[in-house]
């Protein structure tokens, strides 16, 4: 079966950045920064990215680019005994796709609501009721989840360059502009300084072990590592495009986006005199109320931004599974997309209606499966592949040593801390 390919470096980098920029940047990062010491946490986060997550990114990318096949096939080629790790990564991608689609569905639901100006004049307690009713209505949450999954499938079915590449090239720059606009409005509000202070005031006293583990875990999830997304996208890169540049740009873009999202969200939260929070309650209860006080347009921009951020991540998860079916099983792309869509709709439907299943899927994929995948990728590149081959792609003995020694130890450390 003919493989797809990104026709330009820009398309490949925007697709990888799209996978990386997602809900993790919007609903976890800003809160974590505030809770764990502001600028001090940002410094540690950047160090974790450079010393641990980026080398894992390079490892995944090297595997994809040198084997030019799907996640399972790549591991089978490089380390036949470790090939089952490929299945674990593909399974993780599928599980994340299923529960991520539920949240994507909520974003779609809220975009429609904001187009109808339905948050106008709402208080926080009423917003909480709206969110509870959206979450507890199976018809509403399942149908919105299906719309989101359907949009994801439509992009992926159009192909690597014409679907994923084209969507990312347009939507990621637009997404960036949208958060910058929201940050501009948010920073201009009276009382915004308190939010800025929350984000930047360095408090090195708060940098304890759990804060460092949190920074590592977040940089890991945020760069979409360990589930085959970066591997698969790298297998579609042009021969002359550099793994180092793709990784560097993606990490830079992902981190910048997370920091700007912090400035879009926290100043507005503090200006409204509300306690900061994280997760769904921040995005679906607090922010619609705050943003709708500034007119009808801001909530529309905000939910459109979340929808695009979620879609650009979900297409990368779907592509991991589709690539495996196309490359290994010889199934035509459109049928592969249809099969994965149907399977994810079933698991997503269960996640949308049973909160404990949603939580279990999130926990197992991010704390167990992702870690096994990342460890496998790092060990294969550090210990299985010929050193010269790795060096020909990363051109730095220092990065090679990071992949070989530092990343496996750090992955085990984060996994143990998260599971304790
Ligand atoms: N990086 C995405 C985010 O920050 C999540 C993600 C995880 C995407 C794994 C793809 C694979 O939300």
Short mmCIF file of C-alpha atoms and ligand atoms in Angstrom, two decimals:
data_model
loop_
_atom_site.label_atom_id
_atom_site.label_comp_id
_atom_site.label_asym_id
_atom_site.label_seq_id
_atom_site.Cartn_x
_atom_site.Cartn_y
_atom_site.Cartn_z
CA UNK A 1 0.00 0.00 0.00
CA UNK A 2 1.48 3.40 -1.00
CA UNK A 3 2.54 5.50 1.97
CA UNK A 4 1.67 9.13 2.45
CA UNK A 5 4.29 11.86 2.86
CA UNK A 6 4.36 15.48 4.01
CA UNK A 7 5.27 17.56 1.00
CA UNK A 8 7.07 20.29 2.94
CA UNK A 9 9.01 20.80 6.14
CA UNK A 10 6.44 23.38 7.21
CA UNK A 11 3.60 20.84 6.92
CA UNK A 12 5.57 18.25 8.94
CA UNK A 13 6.46 20.73 11.70
CA UNK A 14 2.94 22.18 11.89
CA UNK A 15 1.48 18.66 12.10
CA UNK A 16 3.85 17.75 14.95
CA UNK A 17 3.20 21.05 16.70
CA UNK A 18 -0.53 20.40 16.26
CA UNK A 19 -0.20 17.03 17.92
CA UNK A 20 1.72 18.60 20.79
CA UNK A 21 -0.49 21.65 21.33
CA UNK A 22 -3.67 20.41 22.94
CA UNK A 23 -5.81 20.38 26.01
CA UNK A 24 -2.72 19.73 28.12
CA UNK A 25 -1.40 23.21 27.27
CA UNK A 26 -4.68 24.94 27.97
CA UNK A 27 -6.14 23.31 31.03
CA UNK A 28 -3.16 21.90 32.90
CA UNK A 29 -0.07 23.94 32.23
CA UNK A 30 -1.25 27.41 33.41
CA UNK A 31 -2.55 26.01 36.69
CA UNK A 32 0.56 23.92 37.31
CA UNK A 33 2.76 26.97 36.80
CA UNK A 34 0.83 28.98 39.38
CA UNK A 35 0.74 26.16 41.91
CA UNK A 36 4.37 25.14 41.64
CA UNK A 37 6.26 28.41 41.89
CA UNK A 38 5.60 30.54 38.79
CA UNK A 39 8.70 31.42 36.78
CA UNK A 40 10.74 28.94 38.85
CA UNK A 41 8.48 26.14 37.56
CA UNK A 42 8.74 27.42 33.98
CA UNK A 43 12.54 27.20 34.21
CA UNK A 44 12.36 23.62 35.50
CA UNK A 45 9.78 22.75 32.84
CA UNK A 46 12.07 24.03 30.09
CA UNK A 47 15.01 22.10 31.55
CA UNK A 48 12.89 18.91 31.62
CA UNK A 49 11.92 19.49 28.00
CA UNK A 50 15.52 19.98 26.90
CA UNK A 51 17.14 17.19 28.89
CA UNK A 52 14.49 14.48 28.88
CA UNK A 53 11.44 15.03 26.68
CA UNK A 54 13.21 16.41 23.65
CA UNK A 55 15.70 13.48 23.55
CA UNK A 56 12.71 11.08 23.70
CA UNK A 57 11.12 13.07 20.89
CA UNK A 58 14.33 12.64 18.86
CA UNK A 59 14.37 8.90 19.64
CA UNK A 60 10.81 8.45 18.37
CA UNK A 61 11.51 10.59 15.37
CA UNK A 62 14.70 8.67 14.52
CA UNK A 63 12.78 5.38 14.63
CA UNK A 64 10.07 6.72 12.32
CA UNK A 65 12.37 8.41 9.86
CA UNK A 66 14.82 5.52 9.58
CA UNK A 67 12.24 2.75 9.17
CA UNK A 68 9.59 4.69 7.23
CA UNK A 69 6.78 2.53 8.48
CA UNK A 70 4.08 2.39 11.20
CA UNK A 71 4.78 2.04 14.95
CA UNK A 72 4.51 -1.74 15.08
CA UNK A 73 6.42 -2.33 11.85
CA UNK A 74 9.18 0.03 12.97
CA UNK A 75 9.79 -1.88 16.19
CA UNK A 76 9.58 -5.22 14.41
CA UNK A 77 12.32 -4.04 12.04
CA UNK A 78 14.64 -2.62 14.70
CA UNK A 79 14.04 -4.91 17.67
CA UNK A 80 11.93 -7.99 16.82
CA UNK A 81 11.82 -9.07 20.47
CA UNK A 82 10.48 -5.68 21.54
CA UNK A 83 7.87 -5.41 18.80
CA UNK A 84 4.97 -5.83 21.21
CA UNK A 85 5.80 -2.42 22.64
CA UNK A 86 4.51 -1.20 19.26
CA UNK A 87 1.10 -2.66 20.05
CA UNK A 88 1.13 -0.99 23.46
CA UNK A 89 1.82 2.41 21.89
CA UNK A 90 -0.91 1.92 19.26
CA UNK A 91 -3.36 0.83 21.95
CA UNK A 92 -2.47 3.92 24.02
CA UNK A 93 -3.14 6.16 21.03
CA UNK A 94 -6.51 4.51 20.48
CA UNK A 95 -7.54 4.84 24.13
CA UNK A 96 -6.46 8.50 24.31
CA UNK A 97 -8.36 9.17 21.07
CA UNK A 98 -11.53 7.75 22.62
CA UNK A 99 -11.63 9.82 25.80
CA UNK A 100 -10.09 12.90 24.17
CA UNK A 101 -13.03 12.83 21.72
CA UNK A 102 -15.44 13.21 24.62
CA UNK A 103 -13.72 16.47 25.62
CA UNK A 104 -13.49 17.46 21.95
CA UNK A 105 -17.26 16.93 21.81
CA UNK A 106 -17.80 19.22 24.79
CA UNK A 107 -15.71 21.89 23.02
CA UNK A 108 -17.88 21.55 19.93
CA UNK A 109 -21.01 21.77 22.09
CA UNK A 110 -19.69 24.93 23.77
CA UNK A 111 -18.72 26.49 20.45
CA UNK A 112 -22.30 26.07 19.25
CA UNK A 113 -23.58 27.48 22.54
CA UNK A 114 -21.30 30.49 22.29
CA UNK A 115 -22.42 31.10 18.70
CA UNK A 116 -25.93 31.38 20.18
CA UNK A 117 -24.56 33.72 22.89
CA UNK A 118 -25.92 31.34 25.50
CA UNK A 119 -23.38 32.29 28.21
CA UNK A 120 -24.49 35.90 28.12
CA UNK A 121 -25.25 37.06 31.66
CA UNK A 122 -24.61 33.62 33.19
CA UNK A 123 -23.15 33.28 36.71
CA UNK A 124 -20.61 30.64 37.75
CA UNK A 125 -23.16 28.49 39.55
CA UNK A 126 -25.44 28.48 36.50
CA UNK A 127 -22.45 27.61 34.31
CA UNK A 128 -21.74 24.66 36.61
CA UNK A 129 -25.31 23.49 36.09
CA UNK A 130 -24.98 23.80 32.31
CA UNK A 131 -21.79 21.71 32.35
CA UNK A 132 -23.34 19.09 34.64
CA UNK A 133 -26.33 18.79 32.32
CA UNK A 134 -24.11 18.49 29.21
CA UNK A 135 -22.01 15.81 30.90
CA UNK A 136 -24.94 13.86 32.25
CA UNK A 137 -27.04 13.84 29.10
CA UNK A 138 -25.95 10.75 27.15
CA UNK A 139 -27.60 11.95 23.95
CA UNK A 140 -25.88 15.32 24.06
CA UNK A 141 -22.43 14.11 25.04
CA UNK A 142 -22.41 11.08 22.73
CA UNK A 143 -23.69 13.00 19.72
CA UNK A 144 -21.14 15.80 20.19
CA UNK A 145 -18.38 13.21 20.68
CA UNK A 146 -19.43 11.61 17.37
CA UNK A 147 -19.29 14.97 15.59
CA UNK A 148 -15.76 15.55 16.92
CA UNK A 149 -14.63 12.05 15.98
CA UNK A 150 -16.26 12.49 12.57
CA UNK A 151 -14.30 15.72 11.97
CA UNK A 152 -11.10 13.93 13.00
CA UNK A 153 -11.86 11.08 10.59
CA UNK A 154 -12.63 13.48 7.72
CA UNK A 155 -9.22 15.13 8.03
CA UNK A 156 -7.33 11.83 8.32
CA UNK A 157 -9.18 10.16 5.44
CA UNK A 158 -8.08 12.99 3.14
CA UNK A 159 -4.50 11.75 3.49
CA UNK A 160 -1.20 12.63 5.13
CA UNK A 161 -0.37 15.74 3.13
CA UNK A 162 -3.79 16.75 1.77
CA UNK A 163 -5.60 16.07 5.05
CA UNK A 164 -3.33 16.28 8.09
CA UNK A 165 -0.66 18.51 6.49
CA UNK A 166 -3.07 20.99 4.96
CA UNK A 167 -5.26 21.23 8.07
CA UNK A 168 -2.23 21.81 10.29
CA UNK A 169 -0.57 24.39 8.03
CA UNK A 170 -3.67 26.57 8.18
CA UNK A 171 -5.11 25.90 11.60
CA UNK A 172 -2.01 26.01 13.79
CA UNK A 173 -0.94 29.56 12.82
CA UNK A 174 -4.60 30.66 13.18
CA UNK A 175 -4.76 29.00 16.59
CA UNK A 176 -1.65 30.88 17.65
CA UNK A 177 -3.15 34.20 16.61
CA UNK A 178 -6.36 33.38 18.50
CA UNK A 179 -4.60 32.76 21.82
CA UNK A 180 -2.53 35.89 21.36
CA UNK A 181 -5.76 37.90 20.89
CA UNK A 182 -7.32 36.36 24.01
CA UNK A 183 -4.12 37.05 25.96
CA UNK A 184 -4.20 40.69 24.79
CA UNK A 185 -7.77 41.16 26.00
CA UNK A 186 -7.15 39.27 29.22
CA UNK A 187 -4.03 41.30 30.08
CA UNK A 188 -5.85 44.58 29.48
CA UNK A 189 -8.49 43.90 32.15
CA UNK A 190 -8.38 45.83 35.40
CA UNK A 191 -6.87 43.56 38.06
CA UNK A 192 -5.03 41.41 35.49
CA UNK A 193 -1.70 42.05 37.26
CA UNK A 194 -2.58 39.54 39.98
CA UNK A 195 -2.87 36.81 37.33
CA UNK A 196 0.47 37.84 35.86
CA UNK A 197 2.01 37.71 39.30
CA UNK A 198 0.54 34.23 39.88
CA UNK A 199 2.20 33.04 36.67
CA UNK A 200 5.58 34.69 36.88
CA UNK A 201 6.60 35.40 40.48
CA UNK A 202 9.42 32.93 41.02
CA UNK A 203 9.09 30.94 44.22
CA UNK A 204 11.97 28.47 44.34
CA UNK A 205 10.71 27.22 47.71
CA UNK A 206 7.84 25.45 45.94
CA UNK A 207 10.15 23.43 43.72
CA UNK A 208 10.00 20.14 45.60
CA UNK A 209 10.23 16.59 44.24
CA UNK A 210 6.54 16.36 43.26
CA UNK A 211 6.80 19.71 41.42
CA UNK A 212 9.73 18.42 39.37
CA UNK A 213 7.97 15.12 38.65
CA UNK A 214 4.90 17.10 37.60
CA UNK A 215 7.00 19.22 35.23
CA UNK A 216 8.49 16.10 33.67
CA UNK A 217 5.16 14.32 33.33
CA UNK A 218 3.56 17.40 31.80
CA UNK A 219 6.37 17.98 29.28
CA UNK A 220 6.05 14.36 28.32
CA UNK A 221 2.29 14.41 27.74
CA UNK A 222 2.46 17.80 26.10
CA UNK A 223 4.94 16.63 23.46
CA UNK A 224 2.70 13.60 22.67
CA UNK A 225 5.48 11.13 23.47
CA UNK A 226 5.40 7.36 23.87
CA UNK A 227 2.28 6.59 21.81
CA UNK A 228 3.70 6.58 18.29
CA UNK A 229 2.36 9.96 17.09
CA UNK A 230 5.80 11.49 16.62
CA UNK A 231 7.13 8.21 15.23
CA UNK A 232 4.37 7.96 12.63
CA UNK A 233 4.54 11.63 11.59
CA UNK A 234 8.34 11.37 11.30
CA UNK A 235 7.97 8.38 9.00
CA UNK A 236 6.23 10.79 6.58
CA UNK A 237 8.98 13.44 6.69
CA UNK A 238 10.96 14.25 3.58
CA UNK A 239 14.42 12.67 3.46
CA UNK A 240 16.25 16.02 3.63
CA UNK A 241 14.23 17.34 6.61
CA UNK A 242 16.07 17.21 9.88
CA UNK A 243 14.83 15.36 12.94
CA UNK A 244 16.65 17.89 15.15
CA UNK A 245 14.91 20.86 13.59
CA UNK A 246 11.47 19.26 13.68
CA UNK A 247 11.87 18.42 17.37
CA UNK A 248 13.33 21.80 18.27
CA UNK A 249 10.56 23.75 16.55
CA UNK A 250 7.82 21.56 17.98
CA UNK A 251 9.11 21.87 21.55
CA UNK A 252 9.58 25.63 21.16
CA UNK A 253 6.11 26.10 19.73
CA UNK A 254 4.47 23.85 22.31
CA UNK A 255 6.12 25.65 25.24
CA UNK A 256 5.43 29.13 23.87
CA UNK A 257 1.82 28.20 23.28
CA UNK A 258 1.45 26.88 26.83
CA UNK A 259 2.93 30.08 28.30
CA UNK A 260 0.74 32.34 26.14
CA UNK A 261 -2.31 30.24 27.09
CA UNK A 262 -1.38 30.94 30.71
CA UNK A 263 -1.45 34.68 29.97
CA UNK A 264 -4.76 34.28 28.15
CA UNK A 265 -6.40 32.51 31.08
CA UNK A 266 -4.99 33.46 34.48
CA UNK A 267 -5.17 37.29 34.23
CA UNK A 268 -8.86 36.98 33.25
CA UNK A 269 -9.53 34.57 36.13
CA UNK A 270 -7.89 36.86 38.69
CA UNK A 271 -9.46 40.01 37.22
CA UNK A 272 -12.84 38.38 37.83
CA UNK A 273 -11.84 37.64 41.43
CA UNK A 274 -12.16 33.86 40.99
CA UNK A 275 -9.90 31.18 42.48
CA UNK A 276 -7.79 29.53 39.75
CA UNK A 277 -8.49 25.90 38.93
CA UNK A 278 -7.48 23.30 36.34
CA UNK A 279 -9.16 20.79 34.07
CA UNK A 280 -12.75 20.74 32.86
CA UNK A 281 -14.07 23.09 35.52
CA UNK A 282 -11.67 25.83 34.38
CA UNK A 283 -12.51 25.50 30.69
CA UNK A 284 -16.21 24.71 30.83
CA UNK A 285 -17.41 26.50 33.99
CA UNK A 286 -15.19 29.45 34.87
CA UNK A 287 -13.92 30.72 31.53
CA UNK A 288 -17.20 30.84 29.55
CA UNK A 289 -18.62 33.11 32.24
CA UNK A 290 -15.58 35.38 32.39
CA UNK A 291 -15.12 35.64 28.63
CA UNK A 292 -18.80 36.24 27.93
CA UNK A 293 -18.62 39.33 30.16
CA UNK A 294 -16.38 40.78 27.45
CA UNK A 295 -18.83 40.40 24.60
CA UNK A 296 -20.10 37.60 22.41
CA UNK A 297 -17.01 37.23 20.24
CA UNK A 298 -14.44 36.21 22.85
CA UNK A 299 -16.15 32.95 23.92
CA UNK A 300 -16.48 32.01 20.25
CA UNK A 301 -12.75 32.56 19.66
CA UNK A 302 -11.94 30.68 22.86
CA UNK A 303 -13.98 27.56 22.09
CA UNK A 304 -12.93 27.55 18.46
CA UNK A 305 -9.32 27.62 19.68
CA UNK A 306 -9.94 24.68 22.02
CA UNK A 307 -11.68 22.75 19.26
CA UNK A 308 -8.78 23.28 16.85
CA UNK A 309 -6.20 22.42 19.51
CA UNK A 310 -8.07 19.20 20.34
CA UNK A 311 -8.60 18.26 16.68
CA UNK A 312 -4.96 18.77 15.72
CA UNK A 313 -4.06 16.34 18.53
CA UNK A 314 -6.80 13.79 17.84
CA UNK A 315 -5.84 13.46 14.16
CA UNK A 316 -2.35 12.40 15.24
CA UNK A 317 -3.77 9.68 17.52
CA UNK A 318 -6.09 8.37 14.79
CA UNK A 319 -3.22 8.40 12.28
CA UNK A 320 -1.12 6.08 14.50
CA UNK A 321 -3.78 3.36 14.32
CA UNK A 322 -4.63 3.98 10.68
CA UNK A 323 -0.93 3.84 9.65
CA UNK A 324 -0.63 0.44 11.31
CA UNK A 325 -3.67 -0.90 9.42
CA UNK A 326 -2.52 0.54 6.09
CA UNK A 327 1.16 -0.50 6.39
CA UNK A 328 0.79 -3.85 8.16
CA UNK A 329 -2.62 -5.12 7.14
CA UNK A 330 -2.82 -3.65 3.64
CA UNK A 331 -6.23 -2.12 4.37
CA UNK A 332 -7.15 0.89 2.21
CA UNK A 333 -6.93 4.20 4.09
CA UNK A 334 -10.63 4.98 3.91
CA UNK A 335 -11.65 1.60 5.35
CA UNK A 336 -8.99 1.79 8.03
CA UNK A 337 -10.33 5.21 9.10
CA UNK A 338 -13.88 3.85 9.14
CA UNK A 339 -12.95 0.84 11.28
CA UNK A 340 -11.03 2.93 13.84
CA UNK A 341 -13.79 5.54 13.85
CA UNK A 342 -16.36 2.85 14.68
CA UNK A 343 -14.22 1.29 17.42
CA UNK A 344 -13.34 4.67 18.98
CA UNK A 345 -17.02 5.67 18.83
CA UNK A 346 -17.85 2.64 20.98
CA UNK A 347 -15.14 3.26 23.60
CA UNK A 348 -15.74 7.03 23.43
CA UNK A 349 -19.47 6.44 23.94
CA UNK A 350 -18.71 4.41 27.06
CA UNK A 351 -16.30 7.12 28.31
CA UNK A 352 -18.93 9.81 27.64
CA UNK A 353 -21.53 8.05 29.76
CA UNK A 354 -19.52 6.39 32.54
CA UNK A 355 -17.13 8.84 34.27
CA UNK A 356 -15.14 6.09 36.00
CA UNK A 357 -14.28 4.50 32.64
CA UNK A 358 -13.18 7.92 31.38
CA UNK A 359 -10.89 8.30 34.41
CA UNK A 360 -9.50 4.77 34.08
CA UNK A 361 -8.71 5.28 30.37
CA UNK A 362 -6.93 8.54 31.16
CA UNK A 363 -4.95 7.00 34.01
CA UNK A 364 -3.87 3.82 32.23
CA UNK A 365 -2.89 5.53 29.00
CA UNK A 366 -0.95 8.45 30.49
CA UNK A 367 0.64 6.73 33.47
CA UNK A 368 1.27 3.22 32.23
CA UNK A 369 1.05 2.68 28.45
CA UNK A 370 2.73 5.97 27.43
CA UNK A 371 5.62 5.29 29.78
CA UNK A 372 6.16 1.76 28.44
CA UNK A 373 6.10 3.09 24.88
CA UNK A 374 8.57 5.89 25.61
CA UNK A 375 10.91 3.57 27.50
CA UNK A 376 10.83 1.11 24.61
CA UNK A 377 11.61 3.85 22.05
CA UNK A 378 14.50 5.25 24.12
CA UNK A 379 16.03 1.81 24.74
CA UNK A 380 15.81 0.82 21.08
CA UNK A 381 17.54 3.98 19.89
CA UNK A 382 20.06 4.05 22.74
CA UNK A 383 20.97 0.37 22.89
CA UNK A 384 19.73 -1.43 19.77
CA UNK A 385 20.37 0.84 16.80
CA UNK A 386 23.94 1.24 15.54
CA UNK A 387 25.51 4.32 17.12
CA UNK A 388 26.64 5.68 13.73
CA UNK A 389 23.11 5.53 12.36
CA UNK A 390 21.72 7.47 15.31
CA UNK A 391 24.55 9.99 15.14
CA UNK A 392 23.98 10.50 11.43
CA UNK A 393 20.50 11.75 12.31
CA UNK A 394 21.12 13.73 15.54
CA UNK A 395 24.75 14.67 14.94
CA UNK A 396 25.49 15.08 18.64
CA UNK A 397 27.14 12.56 20.97
CA UNK A 398 25.63 14.52 23.88
CA UNK A 399 22.05 13.92 22.67
CA UNK A 400 22.94 10.27 22.03
CA UNK A 401 24.13 9.92 25.62
CA UNK A 402 20.97 11.59 26.91
CA UNK A 403 18.86 9.09 24.96
CA UNK A 404 20.99 6.15 26.08
CA UNK A 405 21.40 6.85 29.78
CA UNK A 406 19.35 9.78 31.07
CA UNK A 407 15.94 9.29 29.46
CA UNK A 408 15.35 5.63 30.47
CA UNK A 409 16.13 6.46 34.11
CA UNK A 410 13.92 9.54 34.08
CA UNK A 411 10.99 7.70 32.44
CA UNK A 412 11.13 5.04 35.14
CA UNK A 413 11.34 7.78 37.79
CA UNK A 414 8.22 9.59 36.49
CA UNK A 415 6.31 6.32 36.11
CA UNK A 416 7.09 5.30 39.68
CA UNK A 417 6.24 8.75 41.11
CA UNK A 418 2.94 8.86 39.21
CA UNK A 419 1.92 5.38 40.27
CA UNK A 420 2.77 5.84 43.96
N1 LIG B 1 -0.03 16.64 23.48
C1 LIG B 1 -1.46 16.64 23.61
C2 LIG B 1 -1.90 17.71 24.61
O1 LIG B 1 -1.10 18.43 25.15
C3 LIG B 1 -2.00 15.32 24.05
C4 LIG B 1 -1.55 14.14 23.28
C5 LIG B 1 -1.06 13.04 23.93
C6 LIG B 1 -1.64 14.12 21.89
C7 LIG B 1 -0.64 11.94 23.23
C8 LIG B 1 -1.22 13.01 21.17
C9 LIG B 1 -0.73 11.92 21.85
O2 LIG B 1 -3.07 17.82 24.88
#
